Coordinates of N, CA and C and ligand atoms in Angstrom, one line a residue:
M914 N 69.8 197.8 199.8 CA 69.4 197.6 198.4 C 68.7 198.9 197.9
I915 N 68.7 199.0 196.6 CA 67.9 200.1 196.0 C 66.8 199.5 195.3
L916 N 65.6 199.9 195.7 CA 64.3 199.3 195.1 C 64.1 199.9 193.7
P917 N 63.4 199.1 192.9 CA 63.1 199.6 191.6 C 61.9 200.5 191.7
K918 N 61.8 201.4 190.7 CA 60.7 202.3 190.6 C 59.4 201.6 190.1
L919 N 58.4 202.3 190.1 CA 57.1 201.8 189.6 C 57.3 201.0 188.3
M920 N 56.6 199.9 188.2 CA 56.8 199.1 187.1 C 55.5 198.8 186.4
R921 N 55.5 198.8 185.1 CA 54.3 198.4 184.3 C 54.7 197.1 183.5
G922 N 54.1 196.0 183.9 CA 54.3 194.8 183.3 C 55.6 194.1 183.8
P923 N 55.7 192.8 183.5 CA 56.9 192.1 184.0 C 58.2 192.4 183.3
R924 N 58.9 193.3 183.8 CA 60.3 193.6 183.2 C 61.2 193.9 184.4
T925 N 62.5 193.8 184.2 CA 63.4 194.2 185.2 C 63.4 195.7 185.3
P926 N 63.1 196.3 186.5 CA 62.9 197.7 186.6 C 64.3 198.4 186.9
D927 N 64.2 199.7 186.7 CA 65.3 200.6 187.0 C 65.3 201.0 188.5
P928 N 66.4 201.4 189.1 CA 66.5 201.7 190.5 C 66.0 203.2 190.7
V929 N 65.1 203.3 191.7 CA 64.7 204.6 192.2 C 64.2 204.4 193.6
P930 N 64.5 205.4 194.5 CA 64.2 205.2 195.9 C 62.7 205.3 196.2
A931 N 62.2 204.6 197.2 CA 60.8 204.7 197.6 C 60.5 206.0 198.3
V932 N 61.6 206.6 198.9 CA 61.5 207.9 199.5 C 62.7 208.7 198.9
P933 N 62.5 209.9 198.3 CA 63.5 210.6 197.6 C 64.6 211.2 198.6
A934 N 65.8 211.5 198.0 CA 66.8 212.1 198.8 C 66.3 213.4 199.4
G935 N 66.6 213.7 200.7 CA 66.0 214.9 201.4 C 64.7 214.6 201.9
G936 N 64.1 213.5 201.6 CA 62.7 213.2 202.2 C 62.9 212.6 203.6
P937 N 61.7 212.2 204.2 CA 61.8 211.8 205.6 C 62.5 210.4 205.7
V938 N 63.1 210.2 206.9 CA 63.6 208.9 207.2 C 62.4 208.0 207.4
A939 N 62.2 207.0 206.5 CA 61.0 206.2 206.5 C 61.2 204.9 207.3
Y940 N 60.1 204.3 207.7 CA 60.2 203.0 208.4 C 60.9 202.0 207.5
V941 N 60.7 202.1 206.2 CA 61.3 201.1 205.3 C 62.7 201.5 204.9
S942 N 63.2 202.7 205.3 CA 64.5 203.1 204.9 C 65.6 202.2 205.4
L943 N 66.6 202.0 204.5 CA 67.8 201.2 205.0 C 68.6 202.2 205.9
R944 N 69.2 201.6 206.9 CA 70.1 202.4 207.8 C 71.5 201.9 207.7
H945 N 72.4 202.9 208.0 CA 73.8 202.5 207.9 C 74.1 201.4 208.9
G946 N 74.9 200.4 208.4 CA 75.2 199.3 209.2 C 74.3 198.1 209.0
E947 N 73.2 198.3 208.2 CA 72.4 197.2 207.9 C 72.8 196.6 206.5
G948 N 72.7 195.3 206.4 CA 73.0 194.6 205.2 C 72.7 193.2 205.3
P949 N 73.0 192.4 204.2 CA 72.9 191.0 204.3 C 73.5 190.3 205.5
D950 N 72.8 189.5 206.2 CA 73.3 188.8 207.5 C 74.4 187.9 207.1
P951 N 75.7 188.2 207.6 CA 76.8 187.4 207.2 C 76.7 186.0 207.7
A952 N 75.9 185.8 208.7 CA 75.8 184.4 209.3 C 74.8 183.6 208.5
A953 N 74.0 184.2 207.6 CA 72.9 183.4 206.9 C 73.5 182.6 205.8
R954 N 73.1 181.4 205.7 CA 73.7 180.5 204.6 C 72.5 179.8 203.9
L955 N 72.5 179.8 202.6 CA 71.4 179.2 201.9 C 71.6 177.7 201.7
D956 N 70.5 176.9 201.9 CA 70.5 175.5 201.5 C 69.6 175.3 200.3
A957 N 70.0 174.3 199.5 CA 69.1 174.0 198.3 C 68.5 172.6 198.6
G958 N 67.2 172.6 198.7 CA 66.5 171.3 198.8 C 65.8 170.9 197.6
P959 N 65.1 169.8 197.6 CA 64.5 169.3 196.3 C 63.3 170.3 195.9
H960 N 62.8 171.0 196.8 CA 61.7 171.9 196.4 C 62.1 173.4 196.4
G961 N 63.4 173.7 196.6 CA 63.8 175.1 196.6 C 64.8 175.4 197.7
L962 N 64.9 176.8 197.9 CA 65.8 177.3 198.9 C 65.3 177.3 200.3
S963 N 66.1 177.3 201.3 CA 65.8 177.5 202.7 C 67.1 178.1 203.3
W964 N 66.8 178.7 204.5 CA 68.0 179.2 205.3 C 68.5 178.1 206.2
A965 N 69.8 177.8 206.2 CA 70.4 176.8 207.0 C 70.1 177.1 208.5
G966 N 69.9 176.1 209.2 CA 69.8 176.3 210.7 C 68.3 176.5 211.1
G967 N 67.4 176.3 210.2 CA 66.0 176.4 210.5 C 65.3 177.7 210.2
S968 N 64.0 177.7 210.1 CA 63.3 178.9 209.7 C 63.0 179.8 210.8
R969 N 62.7 181.1 210.5 CA 62.3 182.1 211.5 C 61.1 182.8 211.0
T970 N 60.4 183.5 211.9 CA 59.3 184.3 211.5 C 59.7 185.3 210.5
G971 N 59.0 185.5 209.5 CA 59.3 186.5 208.4 C 60.2 185.9 207.4
D972 N 60.5 184.6 207.4 CA 61.5 184.1 206.4 C 60.8 183.9 205.0
R973 N 59.5 183.8 205.0 CA 58.9 183.5 203.8 C 57.6 184.3 203.6
L974 N 57.3 184.6 202.3 CA 56.0 185.2 202.0 C 55.4 184.4 200.8
R975 N 54.3 183.8 201.0 CA 53.7 183.0 200.0 C 54.7 182.0 199.4
G976 N 55.5 181.4 200.3 CA 56.4 180.4 199.9 C 57.7 180.9 199.4
V977 N 57.9 182.2 199.2 CA 59.1 182.7 198.7 C 60.0 183.1 199.8
L978 N 61.3 182.6 199.8 CA 62.2 182.9 200.8 C 62.6 184.3 200.8
W979 N 62.7 184.9 202.0 CA 63.1 186.4 202.1 C 64.5 186.6 202.5
A980 N 65.1 187.6 202.0 CA 66.5 188.0 202.4 C 66.6 188.2 203.9
R981 N 67.7 187.7 204.5 CA 67.9 188.0 205.9 C 68.9 189.1 206.0
W982 N 68.5 190.2 206.5 CA 69.4 191.4 206.7 C 69.5 191.7 208.1
T983 N 70.6 192.3 208.5 CA 70.7 192.8 209.9 C 70.0 194.0 210.1
T984 N 69.7 194.4 211.3 CA 69.1 195.7 211.6 C 69.9 196.5 212.5
A985 N 69.8 197.9 212.3 CA 70.5 198.8 213.1 C 69.6 200.0 213.5
P986 N 68.7 199.7 214.4 CA 67.7 200.7 214.8 C 68.3 202.0 215.3
G987 N 67.9 203.1 214.8 CA 68.3 204.4 215.2 C 69.5 204.9 214.4
A988 N 70.1 204.1 213.6 CA 71.3 204.6 212.8 C 70.8 205.4 211.7
P989 N 71.7 206.4 211.1 CA 71.3 207.2 210.1 C 70.8 206.5 208.8
A990 N 69.9 207.0 208.1 CA 69.3 206.3 206.9 C 70.3 206.4 205.7
V991 N 70.3 205.4 204.9 CA 71.1 205.4 203.6 C 70.2 206.0 202.6
V992 N 70.6 207.1 202.0 CA 69.7 207.7 201.0 C 69.3 206.8 199.9
G993 N 68.0 206.6 199.7 CA 67.5 205.7 198.6 C 67.5 204.3 198.9
G994 N 68.0 203.9 200.1 CA 68.0 202.5 200.4 C 66.8 202.0 201.1
V995 N 66.4 200.8 200.9 CA 65.3 200.2 201.5 C 65.6 198.9 202.2
H996 N 65.1 198.6 203.4 CA 65.4 197.3 204.1 C 64.4 196.3 203.6
P997 N 64.9 195.1 203.1 CA 64.0 194.1 202.6 C 63.0 193.6 203.6
G998 N 63.4 193.4 204.8 CA 62.4 192.9 205.8 C 61.4 193.9 206.2
R999 N 61.8 195.2 206.3 CA 60.7 196.2 206.6 C 59.9 196.5 205.4
Q1000 N 60.4 196.4 204.2 CA 59.6 196.6 203.0 C 58.5 195.5 203.0
M1001 N 58.9 194.3 203.2 CA 57.9 193.2 203.2 C 56.9 193.4 204.3
H1002 N 57.3 193.7 205.5 CA 56.4 193.9 206.6 C 55.3 195.0 206.3
A1003 N 55.8 196.1 205.7 CA 54.9 197.2 205.4 C 54.0 196.9 204.2
M1004 N 54.5 196.3 203.2 CA 53.8 196.0 202.0 C 52.8 194.9 202.3
R1005 N 53.2 193.9 203.0 CA 52.3 192.7 203.3 C 51.1 193.2 204.1
N1006 N 51.4 194.1 205.1 CA 50.3 194.5 206.0 C 49.7 195.8 205.7
L1007 N 50.1 196.4 204.5 CA 49.6 197.6 204.0 C 49.7 198.7 205.1
L1008 N 51.0 198.8 205.6 CA 51.3 199.9 206.5 C 51.9 201.1 205.8
C1009 N 51.8 202.3 206.4 CA 52.5 203.4 205.8 C 54.0 203.2 205.7
R1010 N 54.6 203.5 204.6 CA 56.0 203.2 204.4 C 56.9 204.2 205.2
V1011 N 56.3 205.2 205.7 CA 57.1 206.2 206.5 C 56.9 206.0 208.0
C1012 N 55.7 206.0 208.5 CA 55.4 206.0 209.9 C 55.0 204.6 210.4
A1013 N 54.7 203.7 209.4 CA 54.3 202.3 209.7 C 52.9 202.2 210.4
C1014 N 52.1 203.3 210.3 CA 50.7 203.2 210.8 C 49.9 202.4 209.8
R1015 N 48.8 201.9 210.3 CA 47.9 201.1 209.5 C 47.2 202.2 208.6
V1016 N 47.4 202.2 207.3 CA 46.9 203.2 206.4 C 45.3 203.0 206.3
G1017 N 44.6 204.1 206.6 CA 43.2 204.0 206.5 C 42.7 204.0 205.0
A1018 N 41.6 203.3 204.8 CA 41.0 203.3 203.4 C 39.7 204.1 203.4
D1019 N 39.4 204.8 202.3 CA 38.1 205.4 202.2 C 37.4 204.6 201.1
A1020 N 36.3 205.1 200.6 CA 35.5 204.3 199.6 C 36.3 203.9 198.3
R1021 N 37.4 204.7 198.1 CA 38.2 204.4 196.9 C 39.4 203.5 197.2
G1022 N 39.6 203.3 198.4 CA 40.7 202.4 198.8 C 41.8 203.1 199.6
L1023 N 43.0 202.5 199.4 CA 44.2 203.0 200.2 C 45.0 204.0 199.3
L1024 N 45.7 204.9 200.0 CA 46.5 205.9 199.3 C 47.9 205.4 198.9
F1025 N 48.2 205.4 197.6 CA 49.5 205.1 197.2 C 50.1 206.3 196.5
L1026 N 51.4 206.5 196.8 CA 52.1 207.7 196.2 C 53.3 207.1 195.3
V1027 N 53.2 207.3 194.0 CA 54.2 206.6 193.1 C 54.8 207.8 192.3
P1028 N 56.0 207.5 191.8 CA 56.6 208.5 190.8 C 55.6 208.8 189.7
A1029 N 55.7 210.1 189.3 CA 54.6 210.6 188.3 C 54.4 209.7 187.2
V1030 N 53.1 209.4 187.0 CA 52.7 208.6 185.8 C 51.9 209.5 184.9
R1031 N 52.3 209.5 183.6 CA 51.6 210.4 182.7 C 50.4 209.7 182.0
G1032 N 50.6 208.4 181.8 CA 49.6 207.6 181.1 C 48.6 206.9 182.0
P1033 N 48.0 205.9 181.5 CA 47.0 205.1 182.4 C 47.6 204.6 183.6
V1034 N 46.9 204.5 184.7 CA 47.4 204.0 185.9 C 46.9 202.6 186.3
E1035 N 46.0 202.1 185.5 CA 45.4 200.8 185.8 C 46.4 199.6 185.7
G1036 N 46.5 198.8 186.7 CA 47.4 197.6 186.6 C 48.8 197.9 186.8
L1037 N 49.2 199.1 187.3 CA 50.7 199.3 187.6 C 51.1 198.4 188.7
L1038 N 52.4 198.0 188.6 CA 53.0 197.2 189.6 C 54.0 198.2 190.4
T1039 N 54.0 198.0 191.8 CA 54.8 198.8 192.6 C 55.4 198.1 193.7
V1040 N 56.6 198.5 194.1 CA 57.2 198.0 195.4 C 57.1 199.0 196.5
D1041 N 56.5 200.1 196.3 CA 56.3 201.1 197.3 C 55.1 200.9 198.1
P1042 N 55.2 200.6 199.4 CA 54.0 200.4 200.3 C 53.2 201.7 200.3
P1043 N 51.9 201.6 200.7 CA 51.1 202.8 200.8 C 51.6 203.9 201.7
A1044 N 50.9 205.0 201.8 CA 51.3 206.1 202.7 C 50.1 206.7 203.3
C1045 N 50.2 207.1 204.6 CA 49.1 207.9 205.1 C 49.2 209.3 204.6
V1046 N 48.1 210.1 204.7 CA 48.1 211.4 204.0 C 49.2 212.3 204.5
P1047 N 49.4 212.4 205.8 CA 50.5 213.3 206.3 C 51.9 212.9 205.8
C1048 N 52.1 211.6 205.8 CA 53.4 211.1 205.3 C 53.5 211.3 203.8
A1049 N 52.5 211.2 203.0 CA 52.5 211.4 201.6 C 53.0 212.8 201.3
W1050 N 52.5 213.8 202.1 CA 53.0 215.1 201.9 C 54.5 215.2 202.2
R1051 N 54.9 214.5 203.3 CA 56.4 214.6 203.6 C 57.2 214.0 202.5
I1052 N 56.7 212.9 201.9 CA 57.5 212.3 200.8 C 57.5 213.2 199.6
A1053 N 56.4 213.8 199.3 CA 56.3 214.6 198.1 C 57.1 215.9 198.2
G1054 N 57.3 216.4 199.5 CA 58.1 217.6 199.7 C 57.6 218.8 199.0
P1055 N 58.5 219.5 198.4 CA 58.1 220.8 197.7 C 57.6 220.6 196.3
D1056 N 57.6 219.4 195.8 CA 57.3 219.1 194.4 C 56.3 218.0 194.2
P1057 N 55.0 218.2 194.6 CA 54.0 217.1 194.5 C 53.8 216.7 193.0
S1058 N 54.2 217.6 192.1 CA 54.0 217.2 190.7 C 54.9 216.1 190.2
A1059 N 55.9 215.8 191.0 CA 56.8 214.7 190.7 C 56.2 213.3 191.1
W1060 N 55.0 213.4 191.6 CA 54.4 212.2 192.1 C 53.0 212.0 191.7
T1061 N 52.5 210.8 191.6 CA 51.1 210.5 191.3 C 50.5 209.9 192.5
A1062 N 49.4 210.5 193.0 CA 48.7 209.9 194.1 C 47.5 209.1 193.6
L1063 N 47.3 207.9 194.1 CA 46.3 207.0 193.7 C 45.5 206.5 194.9
R1064 N 44.2 206.3 194.8 CA 43.5 205.5 195.8 C 43.2 204.2 195.1
V1065 N 43.5 203.1 195.8 CA 43.5 201.7 195.3 C 42.8 200.8 196.3
P1066 N 41.7 200.1 195.8 CA 41.2 199.0 196.7 C 42.2 198.0 197.0
V1067 N 42.1 197.2 198.0 CA 43.1 196.4 198.5 C 43.8 195.7 197.3
P1068 N 45.1 196.1 197.1 CA 45.8 195.7 195.9 C 46.3 194.2 196.0
D1069 N 46.3 193.6 194.9 CA 46.7 192.2 194.8 C 48.2 192.0 195.0
G1070 N 48.6 191.0 195.7 CA 50.1 190.6 195.7 C 50.4 190.1 194.3
Y1071 N 51.4 190.6 193.7 CA 51.8 190.2 192.4 C 53.0 189.2 192.4
G1072 N 54.0 189.5 193.3 CA 55.2 188.7 193.3 C 56.3 189.4 194.1
V1073 N 57.5 189.2 193.7 CA 58.6 189.7 194.5 C 59.7 190.3 193.5
V1074 N 60.6 191.1 194.0 CA 61.9 191.4 193.4 C 62.9 190.6 194.1
G1075 N 63.8 189.9 193.5 CA 64.8 189.2 194.2 C 65.8 188.6 193.2
G1076 N 66.7 187.8 193.8 CA 67.8 187.2 193.1 C 67.5 185.7 192.9
I1077 N 67.6 185.2 191.7 CA 67.4 183.8 191.5 C 68.6 182.9 191.7
H1078 N 68.4 181.8 192.2 CA 69.6 180.9 192.5 C 69.3 179.5 192.0
R1079 N 70.4 178.7 192.0 CA 70.2 177.3 191.6 C 71.2 176.4 192.4
P1080 N 71.0 175.1 192.5 CA 71.9 174.3 193.2 C 73.3 174.3 192.5
G1081 N 74.3 174.4 193.3 CA 75.7 174.3 192.7 C 76.3 173.0 193.2
P1082 N 77.6 172.8 192.8 CA 78.3 171.6 193.1 C 78.6 171.5 194.7
G1083 N 78.5 170.2 195.2 CA 78.9 170.0 196.6 C 77.9 170.6 197.5
G1084 N 76.6 170.7 197.2 CA 75.7 171.2 198.1 C 75.6 172.8 198.2
T1085 N 76.4 173.4 197.3 CA 76.4 174.9 197.4 C 75.2 175.4 196.6
V1086 N 75.0 176.7 196.8 CA 73.9 177.5 196.1 C 74.6 178.6 195.3
V1087 N 74.2 178.7 194.0 CA 74.8 179.6 193.1 C 73.8 180.7 192.7
A1088 N 74.2 181.9 192.7 CA 73.3 183.0 192.2 C 73.3 183.0 190.7
V1089 N 72.1 183.0 190.1 CA 72.0 183.0 188.7 C 72.1 184.5 188.2
A1090 N 72.8 184.7 187.1 CA 73.0 186.1 186.6 C 73.6 187.0 187.7
G1091 N 74.6 186.5 188.4 CA 75.3 187.3 189.3 C 74.3 187.7 190.5
R1092 N 74.3 188.9 190.9 CA 73.4 189.3 191.9 C 72.3 190.2 191.4
Q1093 N 72.1 190.1 190.1 CA 71.0 191.0 189.5 C 69.6 190.6 190.1
S1094 N 68.9 191.7 190.4 CA 67.5 191.4 190.9 C 66.5 191.4 189.7
V1095 N 65.6 190.5 189.7 CA 64.5 190.5 188.7 C 63.2 190.3 189.4
M1096 N 62.1 190.6 188.7 CA 60.8 190.4 189.2 C 60.3 189.0 188.9
V1097 N 59.7 188.4 190.0 CA 59.2 187.0 189.9 C 57.8 187.0 190.4
P1098 N 56.9 186.6 189.6 CA 55.5 186.5 190.1 C 55.3 185.4 191.1
F1099 N 54.4 185.5 192.1 CA 54.1 184.4 193.0 C 53.6 183.2 192.1
G1100 N 54.0 182.0 192.4 CA 53.6 180.9 191.7 C 54.5 180.5 190.5
D1101 N 55.4 181.4 190.2 CA 56.3 181.2 189.1 C 57.2 180.0 189.4
L1102 N 57.7 179.3 188.4 CA 58.6 178.2 188.7 C 59.9 178.6 189.3
R1103 N 60.3 179.9 189.1 CA 61.5 180.4 189.7 C 61.3 180.8 191.2
A1104 N 60.1 180.9 191.6 CA 59.8 181.5 192.9 C 60.5 180.7 194.0
P1105 N 60.5 179.4 194.0 CA 61.1 178.6 195.1 C 62.6 178.8 195.2
W1106 N 63.2 179.3 194.0 CA 64.6 179.5 194.0 C 65.0 180.9 194.0
T1107 N 64.1 181.8 194.5 CA 64.4 183.2 194.6 C 64.6 183.6 196.1
V1108 N 65.6 184.5 196.3 CA 65.7 185.2 197.6 C 65.1 186.6 197.4
A1109 N 64.0 186.8 198.0 CA 63.3 188.1 197.7 C 63.8 189.3 198.6
T1110 N 63.8 190.4 197.9 CA 64.2 191.6 198.7 C 63.1 192.7 198.7
A1111 N 62.0 192.4 197.9 CA 60.8 193.4 198.0 C 59.6 192.6 197.5
M1112 N 58.5 193.0 198.1 CA 57.2 192.5 197.6 C 56.6 193.5 196.6
V1113 N 56.0 192.9 195.6 CA 55.4 193.7 194.5 C 53.9 193.6 194.6
R1114 N 53.1 194.7 194.5 CA 51.7 194.6 194.4 C 51.2 195.2 193.1
T1115 N 50.0 194.8 192.7 CA 49.4 195.3 191.5 C 48.3 196.3 191.9
L1116 N 48.4 197.5 191.3 CA 47.4 198.6 191.7 C 46.3 198.5 190.7
R1117 N 45.3 197.7 191.1 CA 44.1 197.5 190.2 C 42.9 198.3 190.7
G1118 N 42.2 198.8 189.8 CA 41.1 199.7 190.2 C 41.4 201.0 190.7
A1119 N 42.6 201.5 190.3 CA 43.2 202.8 190.9 C 42.4 204.0 190.4
T1120 N 42.2 204.9 191.4 CA 41.6 206.2 191.1 C 42.6 207.3 191.3
R1121 N 42.8 208.2 190.3 CA 43.8 209.3 190.5 C 43.2 210.2 191.6
T1122 N 44.0 210.8 192.4 CA 43.6 211.8 193.4 C 44.8 212.8 193.5
S1123 N 44.7 213.7 194.4 CA 45.8 214.6 194.6 C 46.0 214.8 196.1
L1124 N 47.2 215.2 196.5 CA 47.5 215.4 198.0 C 46.6 216.5 198.5
A1125 N 46.4 217.6 197.7 CA 45.5 218.6 198.2 C 44.1 218.2 198.4
R1126 N 43.6 217.3 197.5 CA 42.3 216.8 197.7 C 42.2 215.9 198.9
E1127 N 43.3 215.1 199.1 CA 43.3 214.2 200.3 C 43.3 215.0 201.6
A1128 N 44.1 216.1 201.6 CA 44.1 216.9 202.8 C 42.8 217.6 203.1
R1129 N 42.1 218.0 202.0 CA 40.8 218.6 202.2 C 39.8 217.6 202.8
T1130 N 39.9 216.4 202.3 CA 39.0 215.3 202.8 C 39.3 215.1 204.2
R1131 N 40.6 215.1 204.6 CA 41.0 214.7 205.9 C 40.6 215.9 206.9
S1132 N 40.8 217.1 206.4 CA 40.5 218.3 207.3 C 39.9 219.4 206.4
P1133 N 38.6 219.4 206.4 CA 37.9 220.3 205.4 C 38.2 221.8 205.6
R1134 N 38.7 222.2 206.7 CA 39.0 223.6 206.9 C 40.5 223.9 206.6
A1135 N 41.3 222.9 206.3 CA 42.7 223.1 206.1 C 42.9 224.0 204.9
G1136 N 42.2 223.7 203.8 CA 42.3 224.5 202.6 C 43.6 224.6 202.0
P1137 N 44.4 223.5 201.9 CA 45.8 223.6 201.4 C 45.8 223.9 199.9
R1138 N 46.9 224.5 199.5 CA 47.2 224.7 198.1 C 48.0 223.4 197.6
E1139 N 47.9 223.1 196.3 CA 48.8 222.1 195.8 C 50.2 222.6 195.9
G1140 N 51.0 221.7 196.6 CA 52.4 222.1 196.7 C 52.8 222.6 198.1
S1141 N 51.8 222.8 198.9 CA 52.1 223.3 200.3 C 51.4 222.3 201.3
S1142 N 52.2 221.8 202.3 CA 51.7 220.8 203.2 C 50.9 221.5 204.3
P1143 N 49.7 221.1 204.6 CA 49.0 221.6 205.8 C 49.4 220.9 207.0
F1144 N 50.4 219.9 206.9 CA 50.7 219.1 208.1 C 52.1 219.5 208.6
G1145 N 52.7 220.6 208.0 CA 54.0 221.1 208.6 C 55.2 220.1 208.4
Ligands
ZN561 ZN1 52.5 207.6 207.8

């Protein structure tokens, strides 16, 4: 799947990768051979969707059913693609989206790197998990100006991006509006009928920062220039 870019307000977002073409192969990156599990079948119950054959760890987040995709560890990455299960794992646990480390917080919060934002940053919605400082440099590559770095106190879970379904004839389940993905807040009436492919968080209380500043804070003697990575 291709994840939507940073979103402001509840609207259906445009596709943009969490890690740009030419960027690092990230923990959340989709790999060739990965895709929707062909053995997974949806059931429609009185209270919403479930996977036939019983539940598994990671099937749900705050009651929302998660897409079941296959995994192909070690396979080459699909440019711009994101694996729904790994996105949820990283976003839920606030792990770095590239190296999956537990991202450290300072007094301003966790580091988020999002496509450049010109206007106010308060209350933005994002599907991009946070990043550790070295990985933020790797994502930004040669053009940090294309990105906005934010420090955010523990961000609220807003909802999911996914496909909405409804019961069909003969016990079948039908996708509403084809396979189009939409954003659904947690607690929304549509949430029990959604198969989620990404978790969305609200960046509240965000403070603008820069990768150069973050690197100086991390290593006072590094003295990096904006646009050059002190981490190689
Ligand atoms: Zn990292």
